[in-house]
Amino acid sequence: MHEKSIATSFTAAVLALACALALGAIAFSQSRSFRDSFERMAERDIRLLTEITAERLARALEAGDLPEVRNLASLRQREGVRVTVLEASGGVVFDTATDRREDHSRRDEFKRSLAAGESVVIRRSDTLGVFMLYSARKVGDHVIRLAVPYREVMEPVRRARLGLAISAVVGLLVAFAVFAITRRLSQRIDALATERDAQKRKLAEAARMERFRREFVENVSHEIKTPLAGVVGAVEMLVEGKTDGDERRSLLAIAQKESGRIEALVEDILNLARLEHAAASSANFPLCDIGEIANSTADRYRRAADRDGVMIHRSIQEGVIARADREKLDAAIGNLISNALKYGGGADIEVSVRTVNSHVEIAVRDKGPGIPAEHLPRLFERFYRIDKARSRALGGTGLGLAIVKHIALLHGGKARCESTLGKGSAFIVELPCA
Ligand code: ADP
């Protein structure tokens, strides 16, 4: 989540920068054309002013009215315009800016106005040392020249450019401020969403645990109720003392059988609880010969199998070594063999151990009626049975496969079942190879 918000903020930052650059490029080219057209306008204005001034000055010059010449020139000077009256040779007759009488014959605007009648030039003033916009016009034997400081003429352009630069900086700052704020906001939203998800998960887990606990208590109470009723009923009849020798024996047998069921149930519940609380890691278990454990478990069930007329075949690969808790693995294989004897329909069973890829596979196969597919996903749940009555009649607690699953998990492995209706089932425990 956090990475996502950083990526979004980064994209936003790149976009903001790209926009700023694009706007900058547009503003730069616009300001250039603005400056050019402003310059043309200023040239037009000074050209017009020169024309008007030159006309009036020409009349005064013709009349030899020097005071009128000075008067007109000072009028312009008050408007910030420098007026220079030059002779055709380049000598200065009059200049509002200086009393120096320099030779102007080589000045650009002068030469051009002589050649073309008038000219407008931007250049650095030799007299004033600043850039000026010059406009010169030939009238009779004289050249009238008007000049304004270029900087002053172009002041509005400079101001507009400054405004543009300030707006760009402010725009950038605003963009970055917005970016920083949205980033902080999105981070906060991300954090809140993560917090909310964690809370939701916690609540869901708490609800699941509560449901699990309730179901477990209900299941255990239900499982104990029937055998307990048997024990209580038998004991009550024995206490009443109205029973003869045979009845007493059969009542005691019932009490013994039912209390045995309760004992088995309590033992399985405790085993399961211990397994659930153990840390799932086989790292501390000793290296064991898994084939040897499977052989000894099968040996333990030989008598029970013989009683049912069932053969326990073995297909044990030699030298299969894994880290294991010998006692627990024996209990798991025992549970699977016991189930195969109970539900395998009296046909022979097979215990096999082999290495497959990177794990050890322990399998107990029977040729019984098989298990309908819809039951397979729930078989390893506690108290899940296909046929409750049959399981109880056979002394099952409904916890055998759950115990097998937890033993497999404790070893870092897993338990699964493959079954084909009418052909039999295979219960497989996979352990990591040593
Ligand atoms: P139970 O005490 O009932 O045997 P388990 O947890 O060992 O409890 O088994 C759960 C259920 O799975 C059994 O009740 C039975 O219906 C089914 N089951 C287990 N093993 C086999 C098998 N080899 N063949 C057919 N069904 C089986």
Short mmCIF file of C-alpha atoms and ligand atoms in Angstrom, two decimals:
data_model
loop_
_atom_site.label_atom_id
_atom_site.label_comp_id
_atom_site.label_asym_id
_atom_site.label_seq_id
_atom_site.Cartn_x
_atom_site.Cartn_y
_atom_site.Cartn_z
CA MET A 1 0.00 0.00 0.00
CA HIS A 2 2.74 2.36 1.07
CA GLU A 3 4.72 1.56 -2.10
CA LYS A 4 1.61 2.27 -4.17
CA SER A 5 1.16 5.73 -2.63
CA ILE A 6 4.86 6.54 -3.21
CA ALA A 7 4.49 5.49 -6.87
CA THR A 8 1.35 7.67 -7.22
CA SER A 9 3.09 10.65 -5.61
CA PHE A 10 6.15 10.12 -7.82
CA THR A 11 3.94 10.04 -10.94
CA ALA A 12 2.19 13.21 -9.72
CA ALA A 13 5.58 14.90 -9.14
CA VAL A 14 6.79 13.96 -12.64
CA LEU A 15 3.51 15.20 -14.13
CA ALA A 16 3.73 18.49 -12.17
CA LEU A 17 7.31 18.99 -13.39
CA ALA A 18 6.37 18.15 -16.99
CA CYS A 19 3.46 20.64 -16.80
CA ALA A 20 5.73 23.31 -15.31
CA LEU A 21 8.32 22.76 -18.07
CA ALA A 22 5.64 22.83 -20.81
CA LEU A 23 4.11 26.00 -19.35
CA GLY A 24 7.59 27.53 -19.04
CA ALA A 25 8.37 26.78 -22.71
CA ILE A 26 5.02 28.26 -23.82
CA ALA A 27 5.46 31.33 -21.60
CA PHE A 28 9.04 31.83 -22.88
CA SER A 29 8.04 31.74 -26.56
CA GLN A 30 4.99 33.94 -25.87
CA SER A 31 7.06 36.51 -24.01
CA ARG A 32 9.53 36.66 -26.94
CA SER A 33 6.81 37.42 -29.46
CA PHE A 34 5.24 39.89 -26.98
CA ARG A 35 8.62 41.67 -26.70
CA ASP A 36 9.06 41.73 -30.52
CA SER A 37 5.61 43.19 -31.17
CA PHE A 38 6.07 45.69 -28.32
CA GLU A 39 9.39 46.70 -29.86
CA ARG A 40 7.72 47.21 -33.27
CA MET A 41 5.01 49.32 -31.59
CA ALA A 42 7.63 51.46 -29.84
CA GLU A 43 9.48 51.89 -33.17
CA ARG A 44 6.24 52.99 -34.85
CA ASP A 45 5.49 55.48 -32.05
CA ILE A 46 8.94 57.06 -32.05
CA ARG A 47 8.91 57.18 -35.85
CA LEU A 48 5.59 59.08 -35.71
CA LEU A 49 6.81 61.38 -32.95
CA THR A 50 9.99 62.07 -34.95
CA GLU A 51 7.93 62.89 -38.03
CA ILE A 52 5.76 65.40 -36.11
CA THR A 53 8.70 66.92 -34.22
CA ALA A 54 10.89 67.07 -37.32
CA GLU A 55 8.22 68.94 -39.26
CA ARG A 56 7.91 71.64 -36.60
CA LEU A 57 11.67 71.83 -35.99
CA ALA A 58 12.30 72.11 -39.74
CA ARG A 59 10.07 75.19 -39.88
CA ALA A 60 11.89 76.80 -36.91
CA LEU A 61 15.30 75.89 -38.37
CA GLU A 62 14.33 77.32 -41.75
CA ALA A 63 13.23 80.51 -40.04
CA GLY A 64 16.49 80.51 -38.03
CA ASP A 65 14.32 80.65 -34.90
CA LEU A 66 16.76 78.92 -32.47
CA PRO A 67 14.72 79.76 -29.31
CA GLU A 68 11.72 77.99 -30.92
CA VAL A 69 14.01 75.01 -31.67
CA ARG A 70 15.08 74.90 -28.01
CA ASN A 71 11.49 75.36 -26.88
CA LEU A 72 10.25 72.42 -28.99
CA ALA A 73 13.17 70.23 -27.94
CA SER A 74 12.65 70.94 -24.25
CA LEU A 75 8.97 70.04 -24.68
CA ARG A 76 10.05 66.58 -25.85
CA GLN A 77 12.74 66.39 -23.18
CA ARG A 78 10.03 66.81 -20.55
CA GLU A 79 8.35 63.74 -22.05
CA GLY A 80 11.63 61.84 -21.54
CA VAL A 81 12.71 62.09 -25.16
CA ARG A 82 16.23 63.17 -26.11
CA VAL A 83 16.29 65.46 -29.14
CA THR A 84 19.41 66.01 -31.25
CA VAL A 85 19.56 68.35 -34.23
CA LEU A 86 22.41 67.46 -36.59
CA GLU A 87 23.91 69.07 -39.62
CA ALA A 88 24.16 67.05 -42.82
CA SER A 89 27.91 66.72 -42.10
CA GLY A 90 27.21 64.98 -38.77
CA GLY A 91 28.00 67.94 -36.53
CA VAL A 92 25.69 68.68 -33.62
CA VAL A 93 23.58 71.82 -33.75
CA PHE A 94 21.72 71.07 -30.58
CA ASP A 95 21.37 68.13 -28.14
CA THR A 96 19.05 68.08 -25.11
CA ALA A 97 21.21 65.43 -23.39
CA THR A 98 24.67 66.99 -23.57
CA ASP A 99 26.59 70.08 -24.48
CA ARG A 100 29.33 67.96 -26.09
CA ARG A 101 29.51 68.50 -29.81
CA GLU A 102 30.64 65.12 -31.09
CA ASP A 103 30.80 64.06 -34.69
CA HIS A 104 27.71 61.96 -35.48
CA SER A 105 28.54 61.20 -39.09
CA ARG A 106 29.43 57.57 -38.31
CA ARG A 107 26.36 56.85 -36.19
CA ASP A 108 24.14 54.19 -37.69
CA GLU A 109 20.79 56.03 -37.55
CA PHE A 110 22.41 59.17 -39.02
CA LYS A 111 23.96 57.33 -42.00
CA ARG A 112 20.73 55.45 -42.71
CA SER A 113 18.48 58.50 -42.47
CA LEU A 114 20.75 60.28 -44.93
CA ALA A 115 20.47 57.34 -47.28
CA ALA A 116 16.75 56.47 -46.82
CA GLY A 117 15.24 59.71 -45.46
CA GLU A 118 14.55 58.18 -42.06
CA SER A 119 15.66 55.28 -39.83
CA VAL A 120 15.03 53.60 -36.49
CA VAL A 121 17.94 51.91 -34.70
CA ILE A 122 18.53 50.31 -31.31
CA ARG A 123 22.11 50.63 -30.10
CA ARG A 124 24.25 51.60 -27.18
CA SER A 125 24.66 55.35 -26.81
CA ASP A 126 28.31 56.45 -26.95
CA THR A 127 27.39 59.58 -25.00
CA LEU A 128 25.11 58.10 -22.30
CA GLY A 129 26.49 54.53 -22.17
CA VAL A 130 23.00 52.90 -22.18
CA PHE A 131 20.92 51.25 -24.90
CA MET A 132 18.68 53.71 -26.70
CA LEU A 133 15.97 53.55 -29.31
CA TYR A 134 16.95 56.09 -31.97
CA SER A 135 14.73 57.51 -34.69
CA ALA A 136 16.32 59.90 -37.20
CA ARG A 137 14.72 61.87 -40.02
CA LYS A 138 16.29 64.03 -42.68
CA VAL A 139 14.62 67.43 -43.08
CA GLY A 140 16.29 69.82 -45.50
CA ASP A 141 19.95 70.25 -44.54
CA HIS A 142 19.44 68.79 -41.14
CA VAL A 143 18.82 65.47 -39.49
CA ILE A 144 16.45 65.45 -36.53
CA ARG A 145 17.05 62.60 -34.13
CA LEU A 146 14.83 61.51 -31.26
CA ALA A 147 15.98 58.95 -28.71
CA VAL A 148 14.47 57.21 -25.70
CA PRO A 149 16.20 54.81 -23.29
CA TYR A 150 15.46 51.30 -24.57
CA ARG A 151 14.98 50.02 -21.01
CA GLU A 152 12.29 52.60 -20.29
CA VAL A 153 10.44 51.84 -23.53
CA MET A 154 10.50 48.18 -22.83
CA GLU A 155 9.59 48.53 -19.12
CA PRO A 156 6.05 47.04 -19.60
CA VAL A 157 7.64 43.97 -21.26
CA ARG A 158 10.11 43.62 -18.41
CA ARG A 159 7.25 43.91 -15.90
CA ALA A 160 5.15 41.38 -17.78
CA ARG A 161 8.11 38.96 -17.86
CA LEU A 162 8.74 39.48 -14.17
CA GLY A 163 5.05 38.84 -13.49
CA LEU A 164 5.24 35.70 -15.60
CA ALA A 165 8.33 34.47 -13.74
CA ILE A 166 6.69 35.18 -10.36
CA SER A 167 3.51 33.39 -11.48
CA ALA A 168 5.60 30.44 -12.67
CA VAL A 169 7.43 30.22 -9.33
CA VAL A 170 4.17 30.64 -7.39
CA GLY A 171 2.53 28.05 -9.69
CA LEU A 172 5.36 25.63 -9.08
CA LEU A 173 5.21 26.23 -5.33
CA VAL A 174 1.43 25.74 -5.35
CA ALA A 175 1.80 22.56 -7.45
CA PHE A 176 4.38 21.20 -5.04
CA ALA A 177 2.31 22.24 -2.03
CA VAL A 178 -0.73 20.48 -3.52
CA PHE A 179 1.44 17.49 -4.34
CA ALA A 180 2.89 17.38 -0.80
CA ILE A 181 -0.54 17.77 0.79
CA THR A 182 -2.17 15.12 -1.43
CA ARG A 183 0.77 12.83 -0.77
CA ARG A 184 0.42 13.24 2.99
CA LEU A 185 -3.33 12.79 2.69
CA SER A 186 -3.01 9.67 0.56
CA GLN A 187 -0.42 8.26 2.98
CA ARG A 188 -2.79 8.94 5.86
CA ILE A 189 -5.67 7.35 3.93
CA ASP A 190 -3.45 4.35 3.13
CA ALA A 191 -2.47 4.04 6.78
CA LEU A 192 -6.12 4.29 7.87
CA ALA A 193 -7.15 1.71 5.27
CA THR A 194 -4.39 -0.65 6.43
CA GLU A 195 -5.46 -0.10 10.04
CA ARG A 196 -9.10 -0.72 9.12
CA ASP A 197 -8.16 -3.90 7.19
CA ALA A 198 -6.13 -5.14 10.16
CA GLN A 199 -9.07 -4.41 12.47
CA LYS A 200 -11.43 -6.21 10.10
CA ARG A 201 -9.09 -9.20 9.94
CA LYS A 202 -8.81 -9.21 13.74
CA LEU A 203 -12.59 -9.07 14.13
CA ALA A 204 -13.09 -11.80 11.53
CA GLU A 205 -10.45 -13.95 13.24
CA ALA A 206 -12.08 -13.33 16.65
CA ALA A 207 -15.50 -14.26 15.21
CA ARG A 208 -14.01 -17.37 13.60
CA MET A 209 -12.35 -18.41 16.86
CA GLU A 210 -15.58 -17.80 18.75
CA ARG A 211 -17.56 -19.91 16.24
CA PHE A 212 -14.88 -22.58 16.37
CA ARG A 213 -14.93 -22.64 20.18
CA ARG A 214 -18.75 -22.82 20.31
CA GLU A 215 -18.88 -25.62 17.74
CA PHE A 216 -16.13 -27.48 19.55
CA VAL A 217 -17.91 -27.26 22.91
CA GLU A 218 -21.18 -28.36 21.27
CA ASN A 219 -19.46 -31.25 19.52
CA VAL A 220 -17.61 -32.42 22.62
CA SER A 221 -20.75 -32.18 24.78
CA HIS A 222 -22.69 -34.08 22.14
CA GLU A 223 -20.00 -36.77 21.82
CA ILE A 224 -19.76 -37.27 25.59
CA LYS A 225 -23.52 -37.17 26.21
CA THR A 226 -24.34 -40.55 24.60
CA PRO A 227 -21.66 -42.71 26.28
CA LEU A 228 -22.19 -40.82 29.54
CA ALA A 229 -25.92 -41.59 29.40
CA GLY A 230 -24.98 -45.25 28.90
CA VAL A 231 -22.69 -45.23 31.94
CA VAL A 232 -25.22 -43.33 34.10
CA GLY A 233 -28.10 -45.63 33.05
CA ALA A 234 -26.09 -48.81 33.76
CA VAL A 235 -24.87 -47.49 37.13
CA GLU A 236 -28.42 -46.44 38.16
CA MET A 237 -29.78 -49.90 37.41
CA LEU A 238 -26.90 -51.47 39.31
CA VAL A 239 -27.55 -49.16 42.29
CA GLU A 240 -31.27 -50.06 42.31
CA GLY A 241 -30.08 -53.62 42.91
CA LYS A 242 -32.99 -55.30 41.09
CA THR A 243 -30.66 -57.06 38.67
CA ASP A 244 -29.53 -60.67 38.69
CA GLY A 245 -25.97 -61.87 38.05
CA ASP A 246 -26.12 -61.96 34.23
CA GLU A 247 -27.81 -58.55 33.96
CA ARG A 248 -25.26 -57.07 36.35
CA ARG A 249 -22.42 -58.38 34.23
CA SER A 250 -23.93 -56.99 31.05
CA LEU A 251 -24.60 -53.59 32.74
CA LEU A 252 -21.00 -53.47 33.97
CA ALA A 253 -19.82 -54.32 30.44
CA ILE A 254 -21.91 -51.42 29.07
CA ALA A 255 -20.51 -49.04 31.69
CA GLN A 256 -16.98 -50.22 30.91
CA LYS A 257 -17.43 -49.84 27.12
CA GLU A 258 -19.06 -46.40 27.33
CA SER A 259 -16.53 -45.05 29.85
CA GLY A 260 -13.81 -46.39 27.54
CA ARG A 261 -15.33 -44.30 24.73
CA ILE A 262 -15.32 -41.22 26.97
CA GLU A 263 -11.72 -41.90 27.92
CA ALA A 264 -10.69 -42.30 24.25
CA LEU A 265 -12.52 -39.09 23.39
CA VAL A 266 -10.87 -37.11 26.19
CA GLU A 267 -7.47 -38.54 25.22
CA ASP A 268 -7.95 -37.51 21.57
CA ILE A 269 -9.15 -34.02 22.57
CA LEU A 270 -6.07 -33.56 24.77
CA ASN A 271 -3.75 -34.90 22.04
CA LEU A 272 -5.24 -32.52 19.53
CA ALA A 273 -4.95 -29.55 21.91
CA ARG A 274 -1.27 -30.37 22.55
CA LEU A 275 -0.59 -30.70 18.81
CA GLU A 276 -2.29 -27.40 18.07
CA HIS A 277 -0.19 -25.53 20.59
CA ALA A 278 3.10 -27.08 19.47
CA ALA A 279 5.22 -24.89 17.13
CA ALA A 280 5.11 -26.20 13.56
CA SER A 281 8.74 -27.10 12.96
CA SER A 282 10.50 -30.38 12.40
CA ALA A 283 13.94 -28.77 12.80
CA ASN A 284 14.39 -30.09 16.35
CA PHE A 285 13.20 -33.63 15.62
CA PRO A 286 15.85 -36.35 15.30
CA LEU A 287 16.63 -37.98 11.95
CA CYS A 288 14.54 -41.16 11.73
CA ASP A 289 14.25 -44.09 9.35
CA ILE A 290 10.63 -43.57 8.27
CA GLY A 291 10.34 -47.07 6.78
CA GLU A 292 11.32 -48.57 10.10
CA ILE A 293 8.63 -46.54 11.95
CA ALA A 294 5.96 -47.56 9.40
CA ASN A 295 7.02 -51.23 9.69
CA SER A 296 6.77 -51.20 13.47
CA THR A 297 3.34 -49.51 13.37
CA ALA A 298 2.08 -52.09 10.86
CA ASP A 299 3.43 -54.82 13.17
CA ARG A 300 1.41 -53.34 16.02
CA TYR A 301 -1.80 -53.71 14.00
CA ARG A 302 -1.06 -57.21 12.68
CA ARG A 303 -3.12 -58.90 15.40
CA ALA A 304 -6.14 -56.68 14.80
CA ALA A 305 -5.81 -57.23 11.05
CA ASP A 306 -5.54 -60.99 11.49
CA ARG A 307 -8.71 -60.91 13.58
CA ASP A 308 -10.52 -59.27 10.64
CA GLY A 309 -8.84 -61.57 8.11
CA VAL A 310 -7.08 -58.61 6.52
CA MET A 311 -3.49 -58.66 5.19
CA ILE A 312 -1.31 -55.59 5.71
CA HIS A 313 1.00 -55.45 2.68
CA ARG A 314 4.11 -53.28 2.84
CA SER A 315 5.94 -51.38 0.16
CA ILE A 316 8.74 -49.74 2.07
CA GLN A 317 11.60 -48.01 0.28
CA GLU A 318 14.85 -48.47 2.19
CA GLY A 319 16.82 -45.62 3.71
CA VAL A 320 14.09 -43.00 3.66
CA ILE A 321 15.25 -40.56 6.32
CA ALA A 322 13.37 -37.55 7.67
CA ARG A 323 13.29 -35.48 10.84
CA ALA A 324 10.40 -36.86 12.87
CA ASP A 325 8.85 -37.32 16.28
CA ARG A 326 8.80 -41.11 16.29
CA GLU A 327 5.90 -41.48 18.73
CA LYS A 328 3.64 -38.99 16.99
CA LEU A 329 4.37 -40.35 13.51
CA ASP A 330 3.60 -43.84 14.80
CA ALA A 331 0.26 -42.50 16.16
CA ALA A 332 -0.57 -40.91 12.79
CA ILE A 333 0.20 -44.07 10.77
CA GLY A 334 -1.66 -46.09 13.40
CA ASN A 335 -4.77 -43.92 12.99
CA LEU A 336 -4.68 -44.42 9.22
CA ILE A 337 -4.24 -48.21 9.51
CA SER A 338 -7.01 -48.34 12.12
CA ASN A 339 -9.34 -46.42 9.78
CA ALA A 340 -8.45 -48.66 6.83
CA LEU A 341 -9.35 -51.65 9.00
CA LYS A 342 -12.61 -50.01 10.14
CA TYR A 343 -13.81 -48.57 6.84
CA GLY A 344 -11.84 -50.59 4.26
CA GLY A 345 -14.56 -53.16 3.76
CA GLY A 346 -12.40 -56.07 5.00
CA ALA A 347 -10.08 -56.04 1.98
CA ASP A 348 -6.28 -56.11 2.23
CA ILE A 349 -4.49 -52.87 2.91
CA GLU A 350 -1.08 -51.53 1.97
CA VAL A 351 1.37 -49.37 3.90
CA SER A 352 3.98 -47.69 1.73
CA VAL A 353 6.92 -45.35 2.28
CA ARG A 354 8.86 -43.69 -0.53
CA THR A 355 10.63 -40.53 -1.53
CA VAL A 356 8.82 -38.42 -4.11
CA ASN A 357 10.66 -35.34 -5.42
CA SER A 358 11.66 -33.41 -2.31
CA HIS A 359 9.39 -35.08 0.21
CA VAL A 360 8.74 -38.35 1.98
CA GLU A 361 5.40 -39.95 1.22
CA ILE A 362 3.77 -42.29 3.73
CA ALA A 363 0.55 -43.83 2.40
CA VAL A 364 -2.06 -46.23 3.75
CA ARG A 365 -4.23 -47.66 0.95
CA ASP A 366 -7.35 -49.77 1.20
CA LYS A 367 -9.59 -51.38 -1.37
CA GLY A 368 -12.77 -50.40 0.45
CA PRO A 369 -15.92 -48.71 -0.92
CA GLY A 370 -14.10 -45.38 -1.33
CA ILE A 371 -15.27 -41.92 -0.26
CA PRO A 372 -17.70 -39.69 -2.24
CA ALA A 373 -15.84 -36.64 -3.61
CA GLU A 374 -17.98 -34.10 -1.72
CA HIS A 375 -16.63 -35.39 1.61
CA LEU A 376 -12.95 -35.26 0.70
CA PRO A 377 -12.36 -31.52 1.43
CA ARG A 378 -13.78 -31.85 4.98
CA LEU A 379 -12.44 -35.27 6.01
CA PHE A 380 -9.59 -33.84 8.11
CA GLU A 381 -11.89 -31.53 10.12
CA ARG A 382 -12.48 -32.50 13.74
CA PHE A 383 -15.66 -34.54 14.33
CA TYR A 384 -16.37 -34.78 10.59
CA ARG A 385 -17.67 -38.23 9.72
CA ILE A 386 -19.34 -39.64 6.64
CA ASP A 387 -21.50 -42.00 8.64
CA LYS A 388 -21.78 -40.85 12.29
CA ALA A 389 -23.59 -43.90 13.58
CA ARG A 390 -21.14 -46.28 11.94
CA SER A 391 -18.15 -44.36 13.27
CA ARG A 392 -19.60 -44.43 16.82
CA ALA A 393 -20.47 -48.09 16.54
CA LEU A 394 -16.86 -48.77 15.56
CA GLY A 395 -15.60 -46.79 18.57
CA GLY A 396 -14.48 -43.77 16.54
CA THR A 397 -14.10 -40.37 18.16
CA GLY A 398 -14.22 -38.41 14.90
CA LEU A 399 -10.83 -36.89 15.73
CA GLY A 400 -8.42 -39.44 14.19
CA LEU A 401 -7.85 -37.68 10.85
CA ALA A 402 -7.66 -34.22 12.51
CA ILE A 403 -4.87 -35.62 14.69
CA VAL A 404 -3.12 -37.04 11.58
CA LYS A 405 -3.35 -33.64 9.87
CA HIS A 406 -1.87 -31.81 12.86
CA ILE A 407 0.96 -34.31 13.21
CA ALA A 408 1.80 -33.76 9.52
CA LEU A 409 1.69 -29.96 10.00
CA LEU A 410 3.92 -30.24 13.07
CA HIS A 411 6.53 -31.92 10.84
CA GLY A 412 6.25 -29.14 8.23
CA GLY A 413 4.26 -31.46 5.99
CA LYS A 414 0.64 -32.10 5.09
CA ALA A 415 -1.99 -34.84 4.95
CA ARG A 416 -4.38 -35.58 2.09
CA CYS A 417 -6.74 -38.23 0.79
CA GLU A 418 -7.26 -39.67 -2.68
CA SER A 419 -10.26 -41.89 -3.18
CA THR A 420 -12.19 -43.56 -5.99
CA LEU A 421 -15.68 -44.85 -5.34
CA GLY A 422 -15.76 -48.64 -5.51
CA LYS A 423 -11.97 -48.88 -5.70
CA GLY A 424 -10.70 -47.67 -2.37
CA SER A 425 -8.90 -44.83 -0.67
CA ALA A 426 -5.35 -43.70 -0.06
CA PHE A 427 -4.50 -41.52 2.96
CA ILE A 428 -1.16 -39.83 2.42
CA VAL A 429 1.15 -37.98 4.80
CA GLU A 430 3.90 -35.91 3.19
CA LEU A 431 6.98 -34.89 5.18
CA PRO A 432 9.90 -32.79 4.07
CA CYS A 433 13.04 -34.83 3.23
CA ALA A 434 15.97 -34.57 5.61
P1 ADP B 1 -13.45 -41.69 13.18
O1 ADP B 1 -13.17 -41.74 14.61
O2 ADP B 1 -14.87 -41.50 12.86
O3 ADP B 1 -12.82 -42.81 12.45
P2 ADP B 1 -11.60 -40.05 11.73
O4 ADP B 1 -11.27 -38.65 11.87
O5 ADP B 1 -10.50 -41.04 11.85
O6 ADP B 1 -12.78 -40.35 12.73
O7 ADP B 1 -12.27 -40.27 10.31
C1 ADP B 1 -13.29 -39.38 9.92
C2 ADP B 1 -14.22 -40.07 8.94
O8 ADP B 1 -13.56 -40.31 7.72
C3 ADP B 1 -14.68 -41.41 9.38
O9 ADP B 1 -15.81 -41.32 10.22
C4 ADP B 1 -15.04 -42.08 8.09
O10 ADP B 1 -16.33 -41.73 7.73
C5 ADP B 1 -14.04 -41.48 7.11
N1 ADP B 1 -12.89 -42.37 6.83
C6 ADP B 1 -11.70 -42.35 7.43
N2 ADP B 1 -10.88 -43.27 6.90
C7 ADP B 1 -11.58 -43.88 5.92
C8 ADP B 1 -11.29 -44.91 4.98
N3 ADP B 1 -10.10 -45.51 4.95
N4 ADP B 1 -12.25 -45.27 4.11
C9 ADP B 1 -13.46 -44.65 4.12
N5 ADP B 1 -13.79 -43.66 4.98
C10 ADP B 1 -12.85 -43.29 5.85
#
